[in-house]
Tab-separated table of C-alpha atoms in Angstrom:
chain	number	residue	atom	x	y	z
C	239	UNK	CA	-16.218	-39.201	-40.644
C	240	UNK	CA	-15.541	-42.459	-38.942
C	241	UNK	CA	-15.075	-45.815	-40.633
C	242	UNK	CA	-18.319	-47.048	-39.071
C	243	UNK	CA	-20.177	-44.102	-40.585
C	244	UNK	CA	-18.701	-44.813	-44.014
C	245	UNK	CA	-19.770	-48.470	-43.888
C	246	UNK	CA	-23.197	-47.438	-42.686
C	247	UNK	CA	-23.551	-44.969	-45.556
C	248	UNK	CA	-22.452	-47.592	-48.083
C	249	UNK	CA	-24.884	-50.141	-46.660
C	250	UNK	CA	-27.746	-47.678	-46.636
C	251	UNK	CA	-27.224	-46.828	-50.307
C	252	UNK	CA	-26.894	-50.490	-51.304
C	253	UNK	CA	-29.919	-51.554	-49.295
C	254	UNK	CA	-32.010	-48.742	-50.711
C	255	UNK	CA	-31.017	-49.551	-54.290
C	256	UNK	CA	-31.541	-53.300	-53.877
C	257	UNK	CA	-34.830	-52.774	-52.087
C	258	UNK	CA	-36.070	-50.566	-54.911
C	259	UNK	CA	-34.879	-53.050	-57.541
C	260	UNK	CA	-36.401	-56.105	-55.854
C	261	UNK	CA	-39.621	-54.261	-55.108
C	262	UNK	CA	-39.923	-53.039	-58.688
C	263	UNK	CA	-39.213	-56.527	-60.015
C	264	UNK	CA	-41.789	-58.117	-57.737
C	265	UNK	CA	-44.379	-55.563	-58.811
C	266	UNK	CA	-43.660	-56.268	-62.504
C	267	UNK	CA	-43.890	-60.038	-61.991
C	268	UNK	CA	-47.101	-59.648	-59.977
C	269	UNK	CA	-48.646	-57.455	-62.685
C	270	UNK	CA	-47.680	-59.957	-65.362
C	271	UNK	CA	-49.081	-62.799	-63.278
C	272	UNK	CA	-52.342	-60.956	-62.749
C	273	UNK	CA	-52.806	-59.777	-66.332
C	274	UNK	CA	-51.285	-62.475	-68.530
C	275	UNK	CA	-53.957	-65.076	-67.670
C	276	UNK	CA	-56.993	-62.957	-68.635
C	277	UNK	CA	-55.151	-61.624	-71.696
C	278	UNK	CA	-54.289	-65.113	-72.908
C	279	UNK	CA	-57.790	-66.376	-72.186
C	280	UNK	CA	-59.338	-63.501	-74.133
C	281	UNK	CA	-56.919	-64.122	-76.998
C	282	UNK	CA	-57.936	-67.786	-76.919
C	283	UNK	CA	-61.653	-66.877	-77.071
C	284	UNK	CA	-61.017	-64.463	-79.934
C	285	UNK	CA	-59.220	-67.251	-81.802
C	286	UNK	CA	-62.113	-69.643	-81.193
C	287	UNK	CA	-64.553	-67.047	-82.544
C	288	UNK	CA	-62.430	-66.635	-85.641
C	289	UNK	CA	-62.541	-70.415	-86.108
C	290	UNK	CA	-66.315	-70.356	-85.772
C	291	UNK	CA	-66.673	-67.528	-88.262
C	292	UNK	CA	-64.456	-69.383	-90.705
C	293	UNK	CA	-66.654	-72.484	-90.291
C	294	UNK	CA	-69.746	-70.417	-91.034
C	295	UNK	CA	-68.114	-69.130	-94.210
C	296	UNK	CA	-67.329	-72.695	-95.314
C	297	UNK	CA	-70.733	-74.000	-94.294
C	298	UNK	CA	-72.566	-75.471	-97.310
C	299	UNK	CA	-69.556	-75.304	-99.602
C	300	UNK	CA	-67.497	-78.190	-98.248
C	301	UNK	CA	-68.094	-81.257	-96.154
C	302	UNK	CA	-68.070	-81.239	-92.386
C	303	UNK	CA	-64.763	-83.081	-92.297
C	304	UNK	CA	-63.196	-80.468	-94.521
C	305	UNK	CA	-64.611	-77.729	-92.291
C	306	UNK	CA	-63.154	-79.398	-89.216
C	307	UNK	CA	-59.787	-79.790	-90.900
C	308	UNK	CA	-59.775	-76.207	-92.125
C	309	UNK	CA	-60.480	-74.560	-88.775
C	310	UNK	CA	-58.530	-76.830	-86.447
C	311	UNK	CA	-55.612	-75.062	-84.732
C	312	UNK	CA	-53.116	-76.081	-82.010
C	313	UNK	CA	-54.603	-76.067	-78.538
C	314	UNK	CA	-58.231	-76.550	-79.660
C	315	UNK	CA	-60.378	-79.503	-80.571
C	316	UNK	CA	-63.224	-79.308	-83.113
C	317	UNK	CA	-66.319	-81.520	-83.071
C	318	UNK	CA	-69.098	-81.263	-85.672
C	319	UNK	CA	-72.246	-83.116	-84.812
C	320	UNK	CA	-75.739	-83.388	-86.203
C	321	UNK	CA	-78.383	-81.048	-84.917
C	322	UNK	CA	-81.387	-82.842	-83.540
C	323	UNK	CA	-84.037	-80.533	-84.980
C	324	UNK	CA	-83.488	-79.561	-88.612
C	325	UNK	CA	-83.857	-75.901	-89.411
C	326	UNK	CA	-84.593	-74.148	-92.665
C	327	UNK	CA	-83.075	-70.907	-91.385
C	328	UNK	CA	-80.005	-69.677	-93.162
C	329	UNK	CA	-79.062	-67.364	-90.244
C	330	UNK	CA	-76.451	-68.750	-87.897
C	331	UNK	CA	-77.282	-68.903	-84.182
C	332	UNK	CA	-75.399	-66.718	-81.704
C	333	UNK	CA	-72.204	-68.106	-80.351
C	334	UNK	CA	-72.633	-69.982	-77.093
C	335	UNK	CA	-69.566	-69.621	-74.888
C	336	UNK	CA	-68.917	-71.555	-71.706
C	337	UNK	CA	-65.785	-71.362	-69.622
C	338	UNK	CA	-64.633	-72.993	-66.386
C	339	UNK	CA	-61.319	-73.604	-64.655
C	340	UNK	CA	-60.139	-76.315	-67.047
C	341	UNK	CA	-61.679	-75.648	-70.481
C	342	UNK	CA	-63.478	-73.048	-72.590
C	343	UNK	CA	-66.208	-74.312	-74.953
C	344	UNK	CA	-67.804	-72.453	-77.863
C	345	UNK	CA	-70.845	-73.840	-79.744
C	346	UNK	CA	-72.379	-72.506	-82.933
C	347	UNK	CA	-75.065	-73.789	-85.339
C	348	UNK	CA	-74.066	-74.272	-88.967
C	349	UNK	CA	-77.500	-73.572	-90.572
C	350	UNK	CA	-76.747	-74.646	-94.097
C	351	UNK	CA	-75.413	-78.024	-93.067
C	352	UNK	CA	-77.782	-78.278	-90.132
C	353	UNK	CA	-74.807	-79.193	-87.938
C	354	UNK	CA	-73.506	-78.100	-84.526
C	355	UNK	CA	-69.909	-76.963	-84.296
C	356	UNK	CA	-68.261	-77.353	-80.898
C	357	UNK	CA	-64.791	-75.878	-80.326
C	358	UNK	CA	-63.044	-76.759	-77.064
C	359	UNK	CA	-59.772	-75.234	-75.760
C	360	UNK	CA	-57.849	-76.101	-72.629
C	361	UNK	CA	-57.074	-73.385	-70.084
C	362	UNK	CA	-53.904	-75.186	-68.975
C	363	UNK	CA	-51.808	-73.033	-71.315
C	364	UNK	CA	-52.565	-69.898	-69.312
C	365	UNK	CA	-51.626	-71.614	-66.052
C	366	UNK	CA	-48.435	-72.931	-67.654
C	367	UNK	CA	-47.464	-69.449	-68.832
C	368	UNK	CA	-48.140	-68.063	-65.343
C	369	UNK	CA	-45.902	-70.706	-63.802
C	370	UNK	CA	-43.205	-69.936	-66.359
C	371	UNK	CA	-43.402	-66.227	-65.587
C	372	UNK	CA	-43.003	-66.861	-61.867
C	373	UNK	CA	-40.332	-69.510	-62.391
C	374	UNK	CA	-38.262	-67.297	-64.665
C	375	UNK	CA	-39.097	-63.869	-63.209
C	376	UNK	CA	-38.195	-64.438	-59.561
C	377	UNK	CA	-34.758	-66.066	-60.220
C	378	UNK	CA	-34.071	-63.345	-62.775
C	379	UNK	CA	-34.805	-60.672	-60.174
C	380	UNK	CA	-32.499	-62.355	-57.661
C	381	UNK	CA	-29.717	-62.728	-60.222
C	382	UNK	CA	-30.104	-59.136	-61.336
C	383	UNK	CA	-30.028	-58.008	-57.695
C	384	UNK	CA	-26.740	-59.829	-57.130
C	385	UNK	CA	-25.207	-58.262	-60.235
C	386	UNK	CA	-26.438	-54.803	-59.266
C	387	UNK	CA	-25.146	-55.282	-55.700
C	388	UNK	CA	-21.645	-56.151	-56.905
C	389	UNK	CA	-21.512	-53.327	-59.442
C	390	UNK	CA	-23.005	-50.778	-57.059
C	391	UNK	CA	-20.710	-51.875	-54.226
C	392	UNK	CA	-17.674	-51.290	-56.412
C	393	UNK	CA	-19.050	-47.956	-57.534
C	394	UNK	CA	-19.709	-46.943	-53.918
C	395	UNK	CA	-16.206	-47.978	-52.899
C	396	UNK	CA	-14.740	-45.742	-55.607
C	397	UNK	CA	-17.145	-42.933	-54.764
C	398	UNK	CA	-16.348	-43.070	-51.022
C	399	UNK	CA	-12.594	-43.396	-51.477
C	400	UNK	CA	-12.068	-39.650	-50.872
C	401	UNK	CA	-13.966	-39.992	-47.579
C	402	UNK	CA	-11.747	-42.920	-46.598
C	403	UNK	CA	-8.717	-40.772	-47.373
C	404	UNK	CA	-10.208	-37.935	-45.333
C	405	UNK	CA	-10.710	-40.294	-42.390
C	406	UNK	CA	-7.158	-41.573	-42.638
C	407	UNK	CA	-5.770	-38.039	-42.775
C	408	UNK	CA	-7.842	-36.977	-39.759
C	409	UNK	CA	-6.527	-39.922	-37.746
C	410	UNK	CA	-2.933	-39.103	-38.687
C	411	UNK	CA	-3.449	-35.505	-37.598
C	412	UNK	CA	-4.994	-36.707	-34.319
C	413	UNK	CA	-1.909	-38.912	-33.812
C	414	UNK	CA	0.358	-35.876	-34.205
C	415	UNK	CA	1.422	-36.215	-37.842
C	416	UNK	CA	1.475	-33.017	-39.847
C	417	UNK	CA	1.851	-32.093	-43.497
C	418	UNK	CA	-0.602	-34.600	-44.991
C	419	UNK	CA	-2.998	-33.390	-47.666
C	420	UNK	CA	-5.859	-34.797	-49.768
C	421	UNK	CA	-6.067	-35.154	-53.533
C	422	UNK	CA	-8.302	-32.263	-54.492
C	423	UNK	CA	-9.953	-30.785	-57.553
C	424	UNK	CA	-12.492	-28.111	-58.320
C	425	UNK	CA	-14.764	-30.345	-60.420
C	426	UNK	CA	-16.650	-32.714	-58.109
C	427	UNK	CA	-18.308	-32.036	-54.773
C	428	UNK	CA	-15.882	-34.301	-52.916
C	429	UNK	CA	-12.978	-32.716	-54.773
C	430	UNK	CA	-14.079	-29.274	-53.643
C	431	UNK	CA	-14.530	-30.601	-50.112
C	432	UNK	CA	-10.958	-31.940	-50.166
C	433	UNK	CA	-9.752	-28.579	-51.486
C	434	UNK	CA	-11.460	-26.756	-48.621
C	435	UNK	CA	-10.033	-29.300	-46.177
C	436	UNK	CA	-6.513	-28.696	-47.474
C	437	UNK	CA	-6.937	-24.943	-47.139
C	438	UNK	CA	-8.199	-25.381	-43.576
C	439	UNK	CA	-5.208	-27.591	-42.707
C	440	UNK	CA	-2.821	-25.007	-44.187
C	441	UNK	CA	-4.355	-22.296	-42.024
C	442	UNK	CA	-4.461	-24.472	-38.903
C	443	UNK	CA	-0.892	-25.666	-39.248
C	444	UNK	CA	0.242	-22.121	-39.921
C	445	UNK	CA	-1.588	-20.882	-36.830
C	446	UNK	CA	-0.222	-23.806	-34.810
C	447	UNK	CA	3.326	-23.019	-35.868
C	448	UNK	CA	2.859	-19.371	-34.893
C	449	UNK	CA	1.340	-20.389	-31.541
C	450	UNK	CA	4.199	-22.808	-30.852
C	451	UNK	CA	6.779	-20.137	-31.611
C	452	UNK	CA	4.925	-17.665	-29.404
C	453	UNK	CA	4.739	-20.210	-26.582
C	454	UNK	CA	8.420	-20.949	-26.936
C	455	UNK	CA	9.218	-17.237	-26.728
C	456	UNK	CA	7.021	-16.897	-23.622
C	457	UNK	CA	8.718	-19.866	-21.983
C	458	UNK	CA	12.117	-18.471	-22.783
C	459	UNK	CA	11.078	-15.079	-21.433
C	460	UNK	CA	9.775	-16.663	-18.224
C	461	UNK	CA	13.019	-18.551	-17.756
C	462	UNK	CA	15.103	-15.456	-18.421
C	463	UNK	CA	13.018	-13.292	-16.074
C	464	UNK	CA	13.076	-15.940	-13.352
C	465	UNK	CA	16.811	-16.329	-13.711
C	466	UNK	CA	17.426	-12.603	-13.579
C	467	UNK	CA	15.082	-12.026	-10.609
C	468	UNK	CA	16.358	-14.835	-8.421
C	469	UNK	CA	19.615	-13.154	-7.406
C	470	UNK	CA	18.296	-9.631	-6.643
C	471	UNK	CA	15.359	-11.049	-4.689
C	472	UNK	CA	17.690	-13.182	-2.600
C	473	UNK	CA	19.853	-10.127	-2.031
C	474	UNK	CA	16.859	-7.999	-0.967
C	475	UNK	CA	15.640	-10.649	1.473
C	476	UNK	CA	19.125	-11.199	2.940
C	477	UNK	CA	19.762	-7.469	3.285
C	478	UNK	CA	16.447	-6.838	5.019
C	479	UNK	CA	16.968	-9.814	7.324
C	480	UNK	CA	20.479	-8.642	8.284
C	481	UNK	CA	19.190	-5.126	8.851
C	482	UNK	CA	16.618	-6.393	11.330
C	483	UNK	CA	19.116	-8.592	13.146
C	484	UNK	CA	21.995	-6.146	13.330
C	485	UNK	CA	20.286	-2.757	13.716
C	486	UNK	CA	18.492	-1.030	16.542
C	487	UNK	CA	15.392	0.039	14.628
C	488	UNK	CA	12.153	1.447	15.862
C	489	UNK	CA	8.940	-0.536	15.567
C	490	UNK	CA	7.764	1.104	12.333
C	491	UNK	CA	11.050	0.385	10.544
C	492	UNK	CA	11.009	-3.210	11.744
C	493	UNK	CA	7.459	-3.674	10.405
C	494	UNK	CA	8.542	-2.242	7.066
C	495	UNK	CA	11.515	-4.613	6.861
C	496	UNK	CA	9.331	-7.584	7.826
C	497	UNK	CA	6.906	-6.630	5.048
C	498	UNK	CA	9.825	-6.388	2.612
C	499	UNK	CA	11.041	-9.841	3.645
C	500	UNK	CA	7.534	-11.318	3.414
C	501	UNK	CA	6.857	-9.892	-0.039
C	502	UNK	CA	10.364	-10.763	-1.191
C	503	UNK	CA	9.876	-14.360	-0.176
C	504	UNK	CA	6.496	-14.419	-1.916
C	505	UNK	CA	8.119	-13.064	-5.077
C	506	UNK	CA	10.889	-15.648	-4.742
C	507	UNK	CA	8.260	-18.371	-4.409
C	508	UNK	CA	6.612	-17.145	-7.616
C	509	UNK	CA	9.968	-17.170	-9.395
C	510	UNK	CA	10.639	-20.686	-8.086
C	511	UNK	CA	7.208	-21.893	-9.194
C	512	UNK	CA	7.616	-20.264	-12.584
C	513	UNK	CA	10.972	-21.953	-13.099
C	514	UNK	CA	9.511	-25.249	-11.957
C	515	UNK	CA	6.563	-24.856	-14.353
C	516	UNK	CA	8.785	-24.252	-17.358
C	517	UNK	CA	11.093	-27.162	-16.488
C	518	UNK	CA	8.369	-29.660	-15.594
C	519	UNK	CA	8.584	-32.813	-17.653
C	520	UNK	CA	12.122	-32.169	-18.847
C	521	UNK	CA	13.949	-33.624	-15.851
C	522	UNK	CA	13.703	-36.562	-13.528
C	523	UNK	CA	14.227	-40.282	-14.076
C	524	UNK	CA	11.205	-42.539	-14.498
C	525	UNK	CA	10.768	-45.219	-11.838
C	526	UNK	CA	8.051	-47.183	-10.097
C	527	UNK	CA	6.450	-44.986	-7.434
C	528	UNK	CA	4.147	-46.198	-4.668
C	529	UNK	CA	1.567	-43.452	-4.929
C	530	UNK	CA	-0.343	-44.607	-1.845
C	531	UNK	CA	2.767	-44.234	0.334
C	532	UNK	CA	3.374	-40.703	-0.899
C	533	UNK	CA	-0.231	-39.805	-0.070
C	534	UNK	CA	0.024	-41.298	3.430
C	535	UNK	CA	3.296	-39.490	4.171
C	536	UNK	CA	2.773	-36.088	2.571
C	537	UNK	CA	-0.890	-35.305	3.202
C	538	UNK	CA	-0.763	-36.170	6.899
C	539	UNK	CA	2.466	-34.151	7.270
C	540	UNK	CA	1.113	-31.011	5.588
C	541	UNK	CA	-2.402	-30.792	7.067
C	542	UNK	CA	-2.505	-28.777	10.319
C	543	UNK	CA	-4.014	-30.206	13.501
C	544	UNK	CA	-7.060	-27.937	13.464
C	545	UNK	CA	-8.328	-29.563	10.246
C	546	UNK	CA	-9.771	-33.051	10.399
C	547	UNK	CA	-8.141	-35.382	7.888
C	548	UNK	CA	-9.420	-38.623	6.393
C	549	UNK	CA	-7.025	-40.732	4.310
C	550	UNK	CA	-8.033	-43.884	2.448
C	551	UNK	CA	-5.408	-45.653	0.348
C	552	UNK	CA	-4.910	-48.918	-1.508
C	553	UNK	CA	-1.544	-50.200	-2.802
C	554	UNK	CA	-1.104	-48.332	-6.081
C	555	UNK	CA	1.995	-48.064	-8.261
C	556	UNK	CA	2.659	-45.669	-11.136
C	557	UNK	CA	5.640	-44.832	-13.338
C	558	UNK	CA	7.125	-41.380	-12.814
C	559	UNK	CA	9.552	-39.147	-10.970
C	560	UNK	CA	8.744	-39.280	-7.240
C	561	UNK	CA	9.808	-35.643	-6.792
C	562	UNK	CA	7.339	-34.491	-9.448
C	563	UNK	CA	4.523	-36.604	-8.027
C	564	UNK	CA	5.322	-35.229	-4.589
C	565	UNK	CA	4.851	-31.725	-6.014
C	566	UNK	CA	1.405	-32.693	-7.273
C	567	UNK	CA	0.313	-34.086	-3.913
C	568	UNK	CA	1.731	-31.137	-1.945
C	569	UNK	CA	0.205	-28.520	-4.262
C	570	UNK	CA	-3.233	-30.119	-4.135
C	571	UNK	CA	-2.991	-30.536	-0.366
C	572	UNK	CA	-1.914	-26.912	0.170
C	573	UNK	CA	-4.741	-25.761	-2.078
C	574	UNK	CA	-7.207	-27.769	0.030
C	575	UNK	CA	-5.736	-26.407	3.282
C	576	UNK	CA	-6.098	-22.794	2.093
C	577	UNK	CA	-9.800	-23.257	1.387
C	578	UNK	CA	-10.953	-25.911	3.875
C	579	UNK	CA	-13.120	-24.928	6.819
C	580	UNK	CA	-12.597	-27.957	9.004
C	581	UNK	CA	-12.109	-31.113	6.970
C	582	UNK	CA	-10.000	-32.601	4.143
C	583	UNK	CA	-10.249	-36.035	2.548
C	584	UNK	CA	-7.560	-37.816	0.500
C	585	UNK	CA	-8.125	-41.083	-1.363
C	586	UNK	CA	-5.742	-43.206	-3.435
C	587	UNK	CA	-7.266	-46.119	-5.386
C	588	UNK	CA	-7.112	-47.762	-8.786
C	589	UNK	CA	-9.179	-49.435	-11.494
C	590	UNK	CA	-8.170	-51.740	-14.347
C	591	UNK	CA	-5.983	-49.177	-16.106
C	592	UNK	CA	-5.462	-46.114	-13.907
C	593	UNK	CA	-4.393	-44.929	-10.489
C	594	UNK	CA	-6.864	-42.447	-9.014
C	595	UNK	CA	-5.914	-39.728	-6.529
C	596	UNK	CA	-8.742	-37.646	-5.037
C	597	UNK	CA	-8.332	-34.695	-2.642
C	598	UNK	CA	-11.452	-32.929	-1.316
C	599	UNK	CA	-12.212	-30.139	1.135
C	600	UNK	CA	-15.275	-28.620	2.790
C	601	UNK	CA	-14.549	-25.081	1.612
C	602	UNK	CA	-16.582	-22.866	-0.709
C	603	UNK	CA	-15.815	-25.001	-3.742
C	604	UNK	CA	-15.141	-23.932	-7.337
C	605	UNK	CA	-17.913	-22.582	-9.583
C	606	UNK	CA	-18.587	-24.801	-12.591
C	607	UNK	CA	-17.560	-22.034	-15.009
C	608	UNK	CA	-14.079	-21.851	-13.409
C	609	UNK	CA	-13.244	-25.561	-13.069
C	610	UNK	CA	-11.092	-25.588	-16.183
C	611	UNK	CA	-9.721	-22.076	-15.752
C	612	UNK	CA	-8.185	-22.826	-12.333
C	613	UNK	CA	-5.436	-24.788	-14.078
C	614	UNK	CA	-4.265	-21.746	-16.064
C	615	UNK	CA	-1.262	-19.752	-14.944
C	616	UNK	CA	-1.679	-16.994	-12.352
C	617	UNK	CA	-5.405	-17.676	-11.882
C	618	UNK	CA	-6.777	-16.723	-8.455
C	619	UNK	CA	-10.496	-17.131	-7.942
C	620	UNK	CA	-10.247	-15.193	-4.682
C	621	UNK	CA	-7.573	-12.556	-5.244
C	622	UNK	CA	-7.460	-11.069	-1.742
C	623	UNK	CA	-7.376	-14.377	0.149
C	624	UNK	CA	-4.837	-15.990	-2.202
C	625	UNK	CA	-2.483	-13.052	-1.917
C	626	UNK	CA	-2.842	-12.935	1.864
C	627	UNK	CA	-1.955	-16.604	2.144
C	628	UNK	CA	0.908	-16.438	-0.335
C	629	UNK	CA	-0.569	-18.300	-3.282
C	630	UNK	CA	1.264	-17.691	-6.559
C	631	UNK	CA	-1.502	-18.892	-8.869
C	632	UNK	CA	0.879	-21.454	-10.375
C	633	UNK	CA	0.360	-24.498	-8.148
C	634	UNK	CA	-2.519	-26.042	-10.074
C	635	UNK	CA	-0.870	-25.188	-13.413
C	636	UNK	CA	2.212	-27.103	-12.234
C	637	UNK	CA	0.027	-30.059	-11.207
C	638	UNK	CA	-1.637	-30.100	-14.612
C	639	UNK	CA	1.651	-30.020	-16.494
C	640	UNK	CA	3.211	-32.778	-14.402
C	641	UNK	CA	0.172	-35.041	-14.632
C	642	UNK	CA	-0.181	-34.565	-18.407
C	643	UNK	CA	3.542	-35.227	-18.898
C	644	UNK	CA	2.798	-38.741	-17.550
C	645	UNK	CA	-0.208	-39.166	-19.887
C	646	UNK	CA	-2.581	-38.569	-17.012
C	647	UNK	CA	-5.511	-36.241	-16.406
C	648	UNK	CA	-6.467	-33.814	-13.669
C	649	UNK	CA	-9.869	-32.191	-13.236
C	650	UNK	CA	-11.797	-30.142	-10.722
C	651	UNK	CA	-15.268	-31.161	-9.564
C	652	UNK	CA	-17.752	-30.499	-6.796
C	653	UNK	CA	-17.260	-32.598	-3.679
C	654	UNK	CA	-20.560	-34.288	-3.010
C	655	UNK	CA	-19.234	-35.747	0.255
C	656	UNK	CA	-17.778	-32.569	1.788
C	657	UNK	CA	-19.447	-29.835	-0.253
C	658	UNK	CA	-16.281	-28.026	-1.314
C	659	UNK	CA	-13.760	-28.566	-4.087
C	660	UNK	CA	-12.694	-31.967	-5.362
C	661	UNK	CA	-9.576	-32.587	-7.451
C	662	UNK	CA	-9.278	-35.916	-9.274
C	663	UNK	CA	-5.953	-37.106	-10.711
C	664	UNK	CA	-5.754	-40.202	-12.918
C	665	UNK	CA	-2.416	-41.711	-13.919
C	666	UNK	CA	-1.582	-44.878	-15.879
C	667	UNK	CA	-0.737	-47.808	-13.630
C	668	UNK	CA	2.849	-48.984	-13.601
C	669	UNK	CA	3.620	-51.546	-16.286
C	670	UNK	CA	6.499	-53.028	-14.333
C-alpha cells in the first residue's frame, strides 16, 4: 500500500466521522430549535391557566390586590379590572386565550368579585432560549468536532502504523534489501496480516536463494563447458581445413569436410557467444561513448548492398564500454539483416534522460506473444532459417544483458513504418 493510499484512507475515515458528528449535532440543534419554542409557549400557557385557577379559588375570599399579589409570577403581569356588566352568576367564564408574536394574553371573569382578570406574558423568553440554543449549540459542535478530529487522528495514526511499516518494508525489498520483517501477532487482523507477510517473505527469500544458487551453478557449468569445448572445436576445424588443403580428396569427401568445418565454426560461435553472455557486465572500463558515431559506423558497415538502409542520428553520449555497446549494435543489426526483405532503418536520438536506439526491418516481424521470449537464451522463432543462417539464439540475450548492466532497457515491438520487427534500446545519458 502506498503512502498516498494510507493518507487517503486516514482522511476518508476522519471525514466520515466528522461528517457524521457534525450532521448529528446539526440535527439535534435543529430539533431543539424547532421544538423548544412550542414547548416553552405551552408551558407558559399552562402556568397562566394555573394562575387563573388560583385566582378563581381566591375569588370572594380576599381582595383583588391580594389576589393579584398571590398569583403574580416572574415573566407575567396581572391586571384585575372591573367588569362593566355585573353578574349574579357564581360560575366562572371560560378562559379567553389570545396569542401573537410578542405576547400571550389570558382573560377570565371572577364571578364572585365581578372582576376581570387579565394575565399577560411575553413571548420574548422563547426567542431568547432559541437564540441561546443556537449560540451555544453550534460552537459546541465545532469544538467537539475539533476534539474528535485530534483524538481520532491520533487513533488512526496508531491503527495504521502497521501499514506504514508494511509500506516501508516493501520499499526496502524493492530497493534490494533483504531480511526485514514486520512485528506480528496472532491477535489482531493487522497482526495476522503481518504474520502472513513474514511467512511469504521467508518463502520468497528462500526460493530466491535457491534460484540464485541454481543460476550460479548454470553459469559455472556454461563457463566450464565453453572452456572445455573451445580447444577440441578449434582442433576439429583446423584438422578438417588442413585435410582439404593438403589432400587429394574426391568431391564427396570435400563436401563432408566443408560441412564439418561449417558446423564446427557454428559450434565455436555458440561457445564464444555463451562465454560472452556469462562474462557480460563483469569486464570493460566505463567511459563516455558517442552512440551516434557507433551507429553510423557499424550499421552501414554490416548491412549488405542489396538491402536499403536508412540511418538517422543525433549527437548522443552514454556511459559504458564501447566494445559492449558495439556488440549490442552489431547483434541487433545482424538480427535485422537475417529477417529483412529489402529495407532496414536505424535511428539514434535522445530525450531529457535517455538515449534511444531503434533498429527496424521490413521482415515478417515478431508475434506479440514472443516479444519478451526472444530475449531468452537459445530462442529461435524460426528454427530452420536461424540454423541455416548460423544464428546461435544468444544474440538478443547478450544485448539484453549488456543493456540492463548499464541500467537500460531493451524491448521488441512492431515496426509501424516498415511492417517488420522493431527493437528499441534506451540507455541513461552520459552524466559527464
